[in-house]
Short mmCIF file of C-alpha atoms in Angstrom, two decimals:
data_model
loop_
_atom_site.label_atom_id
_atom_site.label_comp_id
_atom_site.label_asym_id
_atom_site.label_seq_id
_atom_site.Cartn_x
_atom_site.Cartn_y
_atom_site.Cartn_z
CA MET R 260 109.89 82.02 56.99
CA ASP R 261 109.26 84.70 60.05
CA GLY R 262 111.20 87.59 59.87
CA GLY R 263 110.26 88.12 63.84
CA LEU R 264 112.33 87.76 67.33
CA ARG R 265 113.19 84.81 68.68
CA VAL R 266 110.96 84.79 72.10
CA PRO R 267 112.91 82.85 75.09
CA LYS R 268 111.63 79.75 76.02
CA PRO R 269 111.27 79.64 80.48
CA TYR R 270 112.71 77.23 81.57
CA LEU R 271 111.82 75.28 85.26
CA TYR R 272 113.42 72.79 87.39
CA VAL R 273 112.05 70.92 90.45
CA GLU R 274 114.01 68.16 92.56
CA LEU R 275 111.98 66.90 95.67
CA ASN R 276 113.69 65.19 98.57
CA ASN R 277 117.08 64.72 95.14
CA LYS R 278 114.46 63.05 93.09
CA ASP R 279 113.02 65.65 89.66
CA VAL R 280 110.03 66.16 89.55
CA SER R 281 109.77 68.44 86.25
CA VAL R 282 107.74 66.34 84.54
CA TYR R 283 104.97 66.08 86.95
CA ILE R 284 104.74 69.69 87.59
CA THR R 285 105.22 71.68 84.91
CA PRO R 286 102.26 70.40 83.43
CA TYR R 287 100.16 71.50 85.66
CA LEU R 288 101.74 74.63 86.81
CA ILE R 289 99.98 77.90 87.14
CA SER R 290 102.40 79.97 87.89
CA PHE R 291 106.12 79.38 90.13
CA THR R 292 107.02 82.64 92.22
CA TYR R 293 110.74 81.98 93.90
CA ILE R 294 110.63 85.32 95.67
CA ASP R 295 114.56 86.40 96.94
CA ASN R 296 115.03 88.68 100.22
CA ASP R 297 117.75 90.71 101.35
CA GLY R 298 118.50 90.18 104.93
CA LEU R 299 117.78 93.70 105.62
CA GLU R 300 114.63 95.80 104.71
CA LYS R 301 112.82 92.50 104.22
CA ASN R 302 112.60 88.61 105.36
CA GLU R 303 115.77 86.93 106.31
CA SER R 304 114.86 83.32 103.92
CA ASP R 305 114.10 83.37 100.16
CA ASP R 306 111.16 81.60 99.60
CA VAL R 307 109.22 79.66 97.13
CA GLN R 308 106.03 79.10 96.22
CA ILE R 309 104.65 76.36 93.51
CA GLU R 310 100.98 76.60 92.41
CA LEU R 311 99.68 74.16 90.50
CA GLU R 312 96.21 72.75 88.35
CA ASP R 313 94.53 70.28 91.18
CA SER R 314 91.25 69.88 89.51
CA GLN R 315 91.94 65.74 90.07
CA GLY R 316 93.02 66.40 92.88
CA TYR R 317 96.12 64.57 92.11
CA PHE R 318 98.40 66.47 94.48
CA ARG R 319 95.64 67.40 97.35
CA ASP R 320 95.90 63.01 97.15
CA ASN R 321 98.94 63.05 97.70
CA PRO R 322 100.85 66.43 99.36
CA PRO R 323 105.09 66.41 100.06
CA ALA R 324 105.66 65.51 103.36
CA ARG R 325 106.72 69.54 105.16
CA GLY R 326 110.16 69.31 105.65
CA SER R 327 111.13 67.91 102.44
CA SER R 328 114.01 69.73 100.43
CA LEU R 329 112.74 71.54 97.19
CA LYS R 330 115.56 72.65 94.73
CA VAL R 331 115.14 74.21 91.68
CA ARG R 332 116.03 75.53 88.64
CA PHE R 333 114.27 78.56 86.70
CA GLY R 334 115.28 81.36 84.04
CA TYR R 335 115.28 79.99 80.25
CA GLU R 336 116.69 77.39 77.84
CA GLY R 337 120.59 78.54 77.30
CA ASN R 338 120.30 81.26 80.41
CA ILE R 339 119.24 79.55 84.25
CA ARG R 340 119.72 80.22 87.31
CA ASP R 341 120.37 77.64 89.62
CA GLY R 342 118.41 78.85 92.95
CA GLY R 343 119.31 76.81 95.59
CA VAL R 344 117.73 74.38 98.13
CA PHE R 345 114.15 74.50 99.68
CA PHE R 346 112.31 72.94 102.20
CA ILE R 347 108.64 73.31 102.13
CA ASP R 348 106.68 74.51 104.73
CA SER R 349 103.37 75.00 104.32
CA TYR R 350 100.80 73.42 101.32
CA THR R 351 97.54 75.09 100.56
CA TYR R 352 94.59 73.66 99.22
CA ARG R 353 91.77 75.95 97.30
CA SER R 354 88.37 75.70 95.40
CA ASN R 355 86.82 78.10 93.01
CA ARG R 356 84.37 78.70 90.09
CA ALA R 357 87.55 78.71 88.91
CA GLY R 358 89.07 75.13 89.99
CA ASP R 359 91.11 73.85 92.08
CA THR R 360 94.73 75.35 93.15
CA PHE R 361 97.26 73.51 95.25
CA MET R 362 100.25 75.64 96.59
CA ILE R 363 103.45 74.93 97.69
CA LYS R 364 105.35 77.18 100.25
CA ALA R 365 108.68 76.11 100.51
CA LEU R 366 112.13 77.58 103.04
CA ALA R 367 115.44 79.06 102.78
CA LYS R 368 115.99 78.23 106.51
CA ASP R 369 115.12 74.75 107.79
CA VAL R 370 111.98 74.15 108.79
CA LYS R 371 112.88 71.42 111.80
CA ALA R 372 112.03 72.91 115.09
CA SER R 373 114.94 73.17 116.58
CA TYR R 374 115.12 76.49 113.98
CA ARG R 375 112.36 78.40 115.54
CA THR R 376 113.05 77.32 119.71
CA VAL R 377 112.85 80.16 121.75
CA LYS R 378 116.86 80.73 123.51
CA THR R 379 118.87 82.55 126.34
CA THR R 380 122.08 83.06 125.47
CA ALA R 381 125.42 84.66 126.57
CA PHE R 382 128.31 84.76 124.61
CA GLU R 383 132.00 86.08 125.91
CA ASN R 384 134.87 87.74 124.96
CA THR R 385 133.35 87.27 121.26
CA THR R 386 133.26 88.97 118.00
CA LEU R 387 129.73 89.34 115.72
CA ARG R 388 131.41 86.77 113.57
CA GLN R 389 131.78 84.30 115.78
CA VAL R 390 128.25 83.97 117.28
CA ALA R 391 127.20 84.14 113.56
CA SER R 392 130.01 81.37 113.15
CA GLU R 393 128.14 79.44 115.97
CA ILE R 394 124.24 79.72 115.10
CA ALA R 395 125.45 78.68 111.49
CA LYS R 396 127.12 75.67 113.25
CA ARG R 397 124.79 74.67 115.78
CA HIS R 398 121.69 74.70 112.18
CA GLY R 399 123.84 72.70 109.83
CA TYR R 400 124.75 75.59 107.63
CA GLY R 401 128.15 77.05 106.32
CA LEU R 402 128.76 81.11 107.07
CA ASP R 403 129.05 83.34 103.90
CA TRP R 404 131.04 86.59 105.82
CA ALA R 405 132.64 89.27 104.37
CA GLY R 406 132.87 92.58 106.39
CA GLU R 407 134.66 93.77 108.86
CA ASP R 408 133.70 92.25 112.71
CA VAL R 409 132.70 93.96 115.32
CA ALA R 410 133.89 92.69 118.41
CA PHE R 411 131.90 92.45 121.95
CA HIS R 412 132.57 91.40 125.99
CA ARG R 413 129.69 90.47 126.26
CA LEU R 414 126.33 88.83 124.32
CA THR R 415 123.06 87.99 124.90
CA GLN R 416 120.29 86.19 123.76
CA GLN R 417 117.32 86.77 125.57
CA GLU R 418 114.40 84.57 125.09
CA LYS R 419 114.87 84.80 120.46
CA ARG R 420 115.08 82.39 118.21
CA ASP R 421 118.16 82.08 116.70
CA LEU R 422 117.26 84.07 113.78
CA GLU R 423 115.61 86.96 114.69
CA TRP R 424 117.89 87.83 117.29
CA LEU R 425 121.17 87.93 114.83
CA VAL R 426 119.40 89.51 111.91
CA GLY R 427 118.30 92.60 114.55
CA LEU R 428 121.83 92.50 115.66
CA CYS R 429 123.39 92.66 112.46
CA LYS R 430 120.94 95.02 110.54
CA GLN R 431 122.04 97.12 114.05
CA TYR R 432 125.58 97.52 113.18
CA GLY R 433 125.48 97.77 109.39
CA PHE R 434 124.55 94.09 107.78
CA ILE R 435 122.20 92.52 106.17
CA CYS R 436 121.99 88.74 106.77
CA LYS R 437 120.40 86.00 105.37
CA VAL R 438 119.61 81.97 105.16
CA ALA R 439 120.23 80.44 101.08
CA ASN R 440 120.84 77.04 100.00
CA LYS R 441 122.05 75.52 103.41
CA LYS R 442 123.91 78.66 104.12
CA LEU R 443 123.86 81.44 106.93
CA ILE R 444 125.20 84.66 103.97
CA VAL R 445 126.21 88.03 106.68
CA ARG R 446 127.29 90.87 104.13
CA SER R 447 128.44 94.01 105.19
CA ILE R 448 126.21 96.72 103.62
CA ASP R 449 128.80 98.93 103.00
CA GLU R 450 130.26 96.06 100.85
CA ARG R 451 127.39 95.36 99.34
CA LEU R 452 126.81 99.48 98.38
CA GLY R 453 130.11 99.03 96.95
CA GLU R 454 130.22 96.05 94.87
CA LYS R 455 129.39 97.12 90.99
CA THR R 456 125.91 97.87 88.96
CA ILE R 457 125.08 94.05 88.43
CA TYR R 458 122.65 94.95 85.04
CA VAL R 459 121.28 98.14 83.20
CA LEU R 460 117.34 98.61 83.12
CA THR R 461 116.38 100.71 80.69
CA ARG R 462 112.66 101.28 79.82
CA LYS R 463 112.85 98.51 76.78
CA ASP R 464 113.34 95.90 80.02
CA ILE R 465 109.97 97.18 82.21
CA LEU R 466 106.21 96.38 81.76
CA GLU R 467 105.22 98.42 84.71
CA PHE R 468 107.19 101.17 86.86
CA SER R 469 106.76 103.82 90.89
CA PHE R 470 109.36 105.61 91.92
CA GLU R 471 108.58 107.58 95.61
CA THR R 472 110.83 110.59 97.10
CA SER R 473 110.19 111.05 100.75
CA SER R 474 112.20 112.72 103.94
CA LEU R 475 114.57 111.58 106.12
CA TYR R 476 114.32 112.17 109.85
CA GLU R 477 117.83 113.96 110.95
CA GLY R 478 118.82 110.45 112.70
CA GLY R 479 120.29 111.82 115.72
CA ILE R 480 121.16 108.50 117.78
CA ASP R 481 121.15 108.78 121.86
CA VAL R 482 124.14 105.82 122.76
CA ILE R 483 124.91 104.92 125.95
CA TYR R 484 128.51 102.72 126.70
CA PHE R 485 130.48 101.75 129.84
CA ASP R 486 134.39 103.55 129.93
CA ALA R 487 136.06 101.06 131.44
CA GLN R 488 139.07 104.09 131.91
CA LYS R 489 136.83 106.16 133.83
CA LYS R 490 135.32 103.25 135.12
CA GLU R 491 131.48 105.51 134.31
CA THR R 492 129.13 105.60 131.93
CA VAL R 493 128.42 107.91 129.25
CA GLU R 494 126.37 109.53 127.48
CA GLY R 495 126.85 111.17 124.30
CA LYS R 496 125.10 111.69 120.72
CA LYS R 497 126.42 110.68 117.62
CA LYS R 498 124.56 112.00 114.90
CA ALA R 499 123.99 110.24 111.17
CA ASP R 500 123.46 113.79 109.36
CA VAL R 501 119.97 112.62 106.81
CA LYS R 502 118.54 115.53 106.86
CA ALA R 503 115.82 116.42 104.81
CA SER R 504 112.59 116.78 106.88
CA GLY R 505 114.14 118.85 110.15
CA ASP R 506 112.60 115.28 112.62
CA THR R 507 114.88 114.57 114.49
CA LYS R 508 115.20 110.36 115.32
CA LYS R 509 116.53 108.68 118.32
CA ILE R 510 117.55 105.36 119.62
CA ASN R 511 118.23 104.46 122.72
CA VAL R 512 121.28 101.78 122.80
CA ARG R 513 123.47 100.20 125.19
CA VAL R 514 127.04 99.30 123.37
CA GLU R 515 130.40 98.86 125.37
CA ASN R 516 132.38 101.60 124.45
CA GLN R 517 133.13 104.29 121.25
CA SER R 518 133.98 101.97 118.52
CA GLN R 519 130.59 100.25 118.52
CA ALA R 520 128.78 103.63 119.27
CA GLU R 521 130.34 104.65 116.34
CA ARG R 522 129.05 101.29 113.94
CA ILE R 523 126.05 101.67 115.11
CA SER R 524 125.81 105.45 114.59
CA LYS R 525 127.29 105.05 111.01
CA ALA R 526 125.03 102.10 109.90
CA GLN R 527 121.75 103.49 111.01
CA LYS R 528 123.07 106.78 107.97
CA THR R 529 123.17 103.98 105.89
CA LEU R 530 119.92 103.13 107.24
CA ASN R 531 118.29 106.01 106.15
CA GLU R 532 120.05 107.29 102.89
CA LEU R 533 118.70 104.38 101.65
CA LYS R 534 115.03 104.84 102.53
CA GLU R 535 115.70 108.77 100.39
CA VAL R 536 114.12 107.90 97.23
CA LYS R 537 112.68 103.89 96.44
CA ALA R 538 110.96 102.60 93.61
CA ARG R 539 109.60 99.31 92.27
CA LEU R 540 109.50 98.17 88.72
CA THR R 541 107.84 94.92 87.59
CA ALA R 542 110.44 93.54 84.45
CA VAL R 543 111.01 90.95 81.95
CA GLY R 544 112.66 88.34 82.73
CA ILE R 545 116.33 88.71 84.20
CA PRO R 546 117.37 85.63 85.72
CA GLN R 547 120.61 86.65 87.13
CA LEU R 548 118.74 89.84 89.48
CA TYR R 549 119.38 88.95 93.24
CA ALA R 550 118.45 90.75 96.42
CA GLY R 551 121.51 92.53 97.66
CA GLY R 552 122.99 93.89 94.02
CA ASN R 553 122.89 97.02 92.76
CA ILE R 554 121.32 98.36 89.35
CA GLU R 555 121.76 100.98 87.24
CA VAL R 556 118.34 103.15 85.91
CA GLN R 557 117.39 105.00 82.73
CA GLY R 558 114.71 106.69 80.81
CA PHE R 559 113.52 107.73 84.07
CA GLY R 560 114.84 111.37 83.78
CA THR R 561 115.44 112.81 87.83
CA PHE R 562 114.95 108.97 88.67
CA ASP R 563 117.33 108.24 86.50
CA ARG R 564 120.46 106.16 89.16
CA VAL R 565 121.67 103.66 90.81
CA TYR R 566 119.31 101.64 93.17
CA TYR R 567 119.96 98.20 95.59
CA ILE R 568 117.62 95.76 95.11
CA SER R 569 116.62 94.75 98.78
CA ARG R 570 113.51 92.62 96.73
CA ALA R 571 113.71 90.17 93.72
CA GLU R 572 110.79 87.96 92.55
CA HIS R 573 110.14 86.10 89.88
CA LYS R 574 107.88 84.08 88.50
CA LEU R 575 106.68 82.10 85.48
CA THR R 576 103.33 81.89 84.33
CA ARG R 577 101.23 80.52 81.26
CA GLN R 578 102.00 84.25 80.44
CA GLY R 579 105.69 84.07 80.17
CA TYR R 580 108.50 85.01 83.12
CA THR R 581 108.48 88.42 84.70
CA VAL R 582 110.55 89.76 87.67
CA GLU R 583 109.29 92.11 89.74
CA LEU R 584 111.74 94.53 92.70
CA GLU R 585 111.35 96.55 95.17
CA LEU R 586 114.70 99.23 94.99
CA MET R 587 115.93 101.88 97.43
CA LYS R 588 118.52 104.54 95.93
CA ASN R 589 122.38 103.76 96.95
CA PRO R 590 123.70 106.90 98.35
CA GLN R 591 127.98 105.40 97.52
CA GLY R 592 125.99 105.96 94.04
CA GLY R 593 127.21 101.94 93.11
CA LYS R 594 130.08 101.26 90.25
CA LYS R 595 129.23 100.54 86.81
CA LYS R 596 129.50 98.71 85.33
#
């Protein structure tokens, strides 16, 4: 009788264009990687990569069409995460002395040509939420929004792709922005940082780790805006007050009013504070860990604290299931479970 602990069995389900193809994938699987990005520090879309053994040339000779939909679920039997819908962007066939492999890469954002089109568009008397909603509808996505809105008299998207421009605008005003599971997700970073921790990670869970602290610039910002009452341009300095190295970062931005200037200043302060402590951890596979969530780390002395997950890379191989995390200090301290 085996008296040891039962090791949970990794689980993977793959659907291609609404057809279950798991039985064709799993016997040849070298690795499955689910890359969950936060939409703030990292890419604005989650990614999936599937690497397959292809010594017989089956996948090489029968590649999936680019743009095909890919649905994935992964985790352990009894603890499964729905990874959502992706779209195949590229595939790569490789060969060396170890054998032939076929890699499929898919993105959560659609790969159709319209999504990559550079545009120049003006938005009048609008808000950040309304702009996000219009861009989401333009590409057939729902909008998942949380946070205090920002009003604008005029915004101009100048020769940029929709998502590229929106992500930059959101970051400037303290929002994350990403595409996942056919939704455009926009969240106030303060709202994210204030959420409860989703997991307590201890040394027994962690296979490899590194922590890094750095000196931060003070974060001074030069803000220029037009005062409608005085009929003149006003220049003022908004301080982020994150003092460590004594350096000052100056960002020249043009805004319409004092309220926008204060929102940008507050967002810059939060972004600076996030960078004070960073960590990279490789842990046993934990399906519920996602980018944009908060986790508590214990067992590392002075580095014990609540961290914000900027990236979570879930990986299933023939050796098992692991998750690699990129973490940043949560300046709010987060709410413990």
